[in-house]
Coordinates of C-alpha atoms and ligand atoms in Angstrom, one line a residue:
M30 CA 35.5 222.0 -61.9
P31 CA 33.6 223.3 -58.8
L32 CA 30.2 224.8 -59.5
I33 CA 30.6 227.7 -57.0
E34 CA 33.8 229.3 -55.7
L35 CA 33.5 232.2 -53.2
E36 CA 36.9 233.5 -52.3
N37 CA 37.3 236.0 -49.4
V38 CA 33.9 237.5 -50.2
E39 CA 33.1 240.6 -48.2
K40 CA 29.9 242.6 -48.2
V41 CA 29.5 245.9 -46.5
Y42 CA 26.1 247.7 -46.5
Q43 CA 25.9 251.4 -46.2
M44 CA 23.2 252.6 -43.7
D45 CA 22.7 256.2 -42.7
G46 CA 26.4 256.9 -43.4
L47 CA 27.4 253.9 -41.3
E48 CA 29.1 250.8 -42.7
V49 CA 27.4 247.5 -41.8
P50 CA 29.7 244.5 -42.4
A51 CA 27.5 241.5 -43.4
L52 CA 30.2 239.2 -44.7
R53 CA 33.8 239.4 -43.5
G54 CA 35.7 237.1 -45.8
V55 CA 33.7 234.1 -46.8
T56 CA 35.5 231.3 -48.7
L57 CA 33.2 228.5 -49.9
T58 CA 33.5 225.9 -52.7
I59 CA 30.4 223.9 -53.8
D60 CA 30.7 221.0 -56.2
P61 CA 28.0 219.9 -58.7
G62 CA 25.4 217.6 -57.0
E63 CA 26.1 218.8 -53.4
F64 CA 23.2 219.3 -51.0
V65 CA 24.4 222.0 -48.5
A66 CA 22.5 223.4 -45.5
I67 CA 23.4 226.8 -44.2
M68 CA 22.7 227.6 -40.6
G69 CA 23.6 230.4 -38.2
P70 CA 22.0 233.0 -35.9
S71 CA 19.9 235.8 -37.2
G72 CA 22.1 238.5 -38.7
S73 CA 25.1 236.2 -39.3
G74 CA 25.1 236.8 -43.0
K75 CA 23.2 233.8 -44.4
S76 CA 20.7 235.8 -46.6
T77 CA 23.5 238.1 -47.8
C78 CA 25.5 235.1 -48.8
M79 CA 22.5 233.5 -50.6
N80 CA 21.8 236.8 -52.4
I81 CA 25.4 236.9 -53.6
L82 CA 25.3 233.2 -54.6
G83 CA 22.1 233.8 -56.6
C84 CA 23.6 236.9 -58.3
L85 CA 20.9 239.1 -56.8
D86 CA 23.6 241.2 -55.1
R87 CA 27.4 241.8 -55.7
P88 CA 30.2 241.4 -53.2
T89 CA 32.0 244.5 -51.9
A90 CA 35.3 242.6 -52.2
G91 CA 36.5 239.1 -53.1
T92 CA 35.7 236.9 -56.0
Y93 CA 32.8 234.7 -57.0
R94 CA 33.3 232.2 -59.8
L95 CA 30.3 230.3 -61.1
E96 CA 31.2 227.3 -63.3
G97 CA 34.7 228.9 -63.7
V98 CA 33.3 232.4 -64.7
D99 CA 34.1 235.4 -62.5
V100 CA 30.6 236.8 -62.2
T101 CA 31.8 239.9 -60.4
T102 CA 32.9 241.2 -63.8
L103 CA 29.5 240.7 -65.5
H104 CA 27.1 243.5 -66.4
D105 CA 23.6 243.6 -65.1
T106 CA 22.0 242.1 -68.2
A107 CA 24.4 239.2 -68.3
L108 CA 23.8 238.7 -64.6
A109 CA 20.1 238.7 -65.0
R110 CA 20.4 236.2 -67.8
L111 CA 22.6 234.0 -65.6
R112 CA 20.0 234.2 -62.8
N113 CA 17.3 233.1 -65.1
R114 CA 19.2 230.2 -66.7
R115 CA 21.4 228.8 -64.0
F116 CA 19.4 229.4 -60.7
G117 CA 16.1 228.2 -59.3
F118 CA 14.9 230.2 -56.3
V119 CA 12.6 229.1 -53.5
F120 CA 11.8 231.5 -50.6
Q121 CA 9.8 231.1 -47.4
S122 CA 6.9 233.1 -49.0
Y123 CA 5.9 231.3 -52.1
N124 CA 5.8 234.4 -54.4
L125 CA 3.2 232.9 -56.7
L126 CA 0.9 235.0 -58.8
P127 CA -2.4 234.5 -57.0
R128 CA -4.8 234.7 -59.9
T129 CA -2.7 232.6 -62.2
P130 CA -3.1 228.8 -62.4
A131 CA -0.2 226.7 -61.1
V132 CA 1.0 225.6 -64.5
E133 CA 1.2 229.2 -65.7
N134 CA 3.2 230.2 -62.6
V135 CA 5.6 227.4 -63.5
E136 CA 5.9 228.7 -67.0
L137 CA 7.0 232.2 -66.0
P138 CA 10.8 231.7 -66.0
M139 CA 10.4 230.2 -69.5
V140 CA 8.4 233.3 -70.6
Y141 CA 11.3 235.5 -69.5
A142 CA 13.8 233.2 -71.3
G143 CA 11.8 233.1 -74.5
V144 CA 11.3 229.3 -74.4
T145 CA 8.5 228.3 -76.8
D146 CA 7.4 224.7 -75.8
R147 CA 6.4 225.9 -72.3
R148 CA 3.3 223.9 -71.5
P149 CA 4.8 220.3 -71.7
R150 CA 7.9 221.4 -69.8
A151 CA 5.8 223.1 -67.1
L152 CA 3.6 220.0 -66.8
A153 CA 6.7 217.8 -66.5
A154 CA 8.0 220.0 -63.7
L155 CA 4.7 219.8 -61.9
D156 CA 4.8 216.0 -62.4
A157 CA 8.2 215.9 -60.8
V158 CA 6.8 217.5 -57.6
G159 CA 3.7 215.3 -57.7
L160 CA 1.2 218.1 -58.7
R161 CA 0.4 217.3 -62.3
A162 CA -3.3 216.8 -61.3
R163 CA -3.4 220.3 -59.8
A164 CA -2.0 222.2 -62.8
R165 CA -5.2 224.3 -63.4
H166 CA -5.6 225.1 -59.7
L167 CA -5.0 228.7 -58.5
P168 CA -2.5 229.1 -55.7
T169 CA -5.4 230.0 -53.3
Q170 CA -6.9 226.6 -54.1
L171 CA -3.7 224.9 -52.9
S172 CA -2.4 224.1 -49.4
G173 CA 0.8 225.8 -48.2
G174 CA 2.8 222.7 -48.9
E175 CA 1.4 222.4 -52.4
Q176 CA 2.1 226.0 -53.1
Q177 CA 5.7 225.5 -52.1
R178 CA 5.9 222.4 -54.3
V179 CA 4.7 224.6 -57.2
T180 CA 7.5 227.1 -56.4
F181 CA 9.9 224.1 -56.6
A182 CA 8.5 223.2 -60.0
R183 CA 9.0 226.8 -61.1
A184 CA 12.6 226.7 -59.7
I185 CA 13.6 223.5 -61.6
V186 CA 11.7 224.1 -64.9
M187 CA 14.7 225.7 -66.6
S188 CA 17.0 222.8 -65.5
P189 CA 19.1 225.2 -63.4
A190 CA 22.6 224.3 -62.2
I191 CA 21.6 225.0 -58.6
V192 CA 18.5 225.5 -56.5
L193 CA 18.8 228.1 -53.7
A194 CA 16.1 227.6 -51.0
D195 CA 15.9 230.2 -48.2
E196 CA 13.8 228.8 -45.3
P197 CA 11.5 226.9 -47.7
T198 CA 9.7 225.1 -44.8
G199 CA 9.5 228.3 -42.6
N200 CA 5.7 228.7 -43.2
L201 CA 4.8 225.0 -43.2
D202 CA 3.5 222.5 -40.5
S203 CA 5.7 219.5 -39.9
T204 CA 3.9 217.2 -42.3
A205 CA 4.1 219.6 -45.2
A206 CA 7.7 220.4 -44.2
G207 CA 8.5 216.7 -44.3
E208 CA 7.1 216.5 -47.8
I209 CA 9.2 219.4 -49.0
M210 CA 12.3 217.8 -47.5
S211 CA 11.5 214.5 -49.2
L212 CA 11.2 216.4 -52.5
M213 CA 14.5 218.1 -51.9
E214 CA 16.2 214.7 -51.2
R215 CA 14.7 213.3 -54.4
L216 CA 16.0 216.3 -56.4
S217 CA 19.4 215.8 -54.8
H218 CA 19.4 212.1 -55.7
Q219 CA 18.7 213.1 -59.3
G220 CA 21.9 215.2 -59.2
M221 CA 20.5 218.7 -58.5
T222 CA 22.8 221.0 -56.6
I223 CA 20.9 222.5 -53.6
V224 CA 21.8 225.2 -51.1
L225 CA 19.3 225.4 -48.3
V226 CA 19.1 228.1 -45.5
T227 CA 17.3 226.9 -42.4
H228 CA 17.3 227.6 -38.6
D229 CA 15.9 224.1 -38.0
A230 CA 18.6 221.5 -37.2
E231 CA 16.2 218.7 -38.1
I232 CA 15.6 220.2 -41.5
A233 CA 19.3 220.7 -42.0
A234 CA 19.9 217.1 -41.2
H235 CA 18.4 216.2 -44.6
A236 CA 21.4 217.8 -46.3
R237 CA 24.8 216.2 -46.9
R238 CA 26.9 219.1 -45.7
L239 CA 26.4 221.7 -43.0
V240 CA 27.9 225.2 -43.2
Q241 CA 27.5 227.4 -40.1
F242 CA 27.7 231.2 -40.2
R243 CA 28.5 233.5 -37.3
D244 CA 29.2 237.2 -37.5
G245 CA 29.7 237.2 -41.3
R246 CA 32.1 234.3 -41.3
I247 CA 31.9 230.5 -41.8
V248 CA 32.8 228.9 -38.5
R249 CA 32.0 225.3 -39.3
D250 CA 31.8 223.3 -42.5
E251 CA 31.4 219.6 -42.4
P252 CA 29.8 216.6 -44.1
L253 CA 26.6 215.2 -42.6
R254 CA 26.2 211.5 -42.4
R255 CA 23.2 209.9 -44.0
R256 CA 20.6 209.5 -41.3
P257 CA 20.3 205.8 -40.2
E258 CA 17.1 204.1 -41.3
R259 CA 14.7 203.9 -38.5
V260 CA 13.7 200.3 -38.2
G261 CA 11.0 200.0 -35.6
G262 CA 11.6 201.6 -32.2
P263 CA 10.5 205.1 -31.2
A264 CA 11.3 208.0 -33.4
G265 CA 14.0 210.4 -32.5
Ligands
LIG788 P1 20.9 236.4 -41.7 O1 20.3 236.0 -43.1 O2 21.9 235.4 -41.2 O3 19.9 236.8 -40.7 P2 21.7 238.9 -43.1 O4 22.6 238.4 -44.2 O5 20.3 239.2 -43.4 O6 21.8 237.8 -41.9 O7 22.3 240.2 -42.4 C1 23.7 240.3 -42.1 C2 24.0 241.7 -41.5 O8 23.8 242.6 -42.6 C3 23.0 242.1 -40.4 O9 23.7 242.9 -39.5 C4 22.0 242.9 -41.2 O10 21.4 243.9 -40.3 C5 22.8 243.6 -42.2 N1 22.0 243.8 -43.5 C6 21.4 242.9 -44.3 N2 20.9 243.5 -45.3 C7 21.1 244.8 -45.2 C8 20.8 245.9 -46.0 N3 20.1 245.8 -47.2 N4 21.2 247.2 -45.6 C9 21.9 247.3 -44.5 N5 22.2 246.3 -43.7 C10 21.9 245.0 -44.0

């Protein structure tokens, strides 16, 4: 069964009495374990699509089935529960609580879900992103790349079905961005489903499938070949 099925999804925003079409009939199927990059010019509907995928917003028309369930019929509480249990979110800005140690930031989704054995699970998630030794550090005591790795730990700590990452490397230098992409590849190898929005073709090249948006529609959807190993020779 596909993990995600969007069928003819439309989204129209109302602004000052005007209708702003953001998605104009998007059909997209994502299977478990896929690593999908979404690209497209600014205003083409990428964020709107991610918000709908993550159940942060509802389509104006069309259907969205998640693991076979039509989520457009769910009430807000059921939707919130689904968001908490089945999705991990990573944004360009890290959205960490600044006066709260890394490990407690990672525990937050488990607090909302009422999970009791939080500390060992949070430490295991920090271990998975290579930051076990920084568990007691405050976000301000971590580099940008490390903070983003903490948000990945927070995103995966509930063992979600899918991680949605919107420009996760947007604020990072190329070294830190490279570390984040290695981390995403590792999660993907472990079977995590990942959808990544980026404007950077080099970043997108780490994914296994590229979906291109334009004017609220998908204009390209194709598999990406695994990048050849660079054996000697100049990079690029
Ligand atoms: P992208 O992420 O590709 O830059 P968006 O999904 O943010 O594109 O936006 C798609 C279109 O929808 C744009 O024309 C944008 O101005 C419009 N839009 C996005 N969010 C809103 C909103 N909350 N209210 C009104 N219009 C919006």
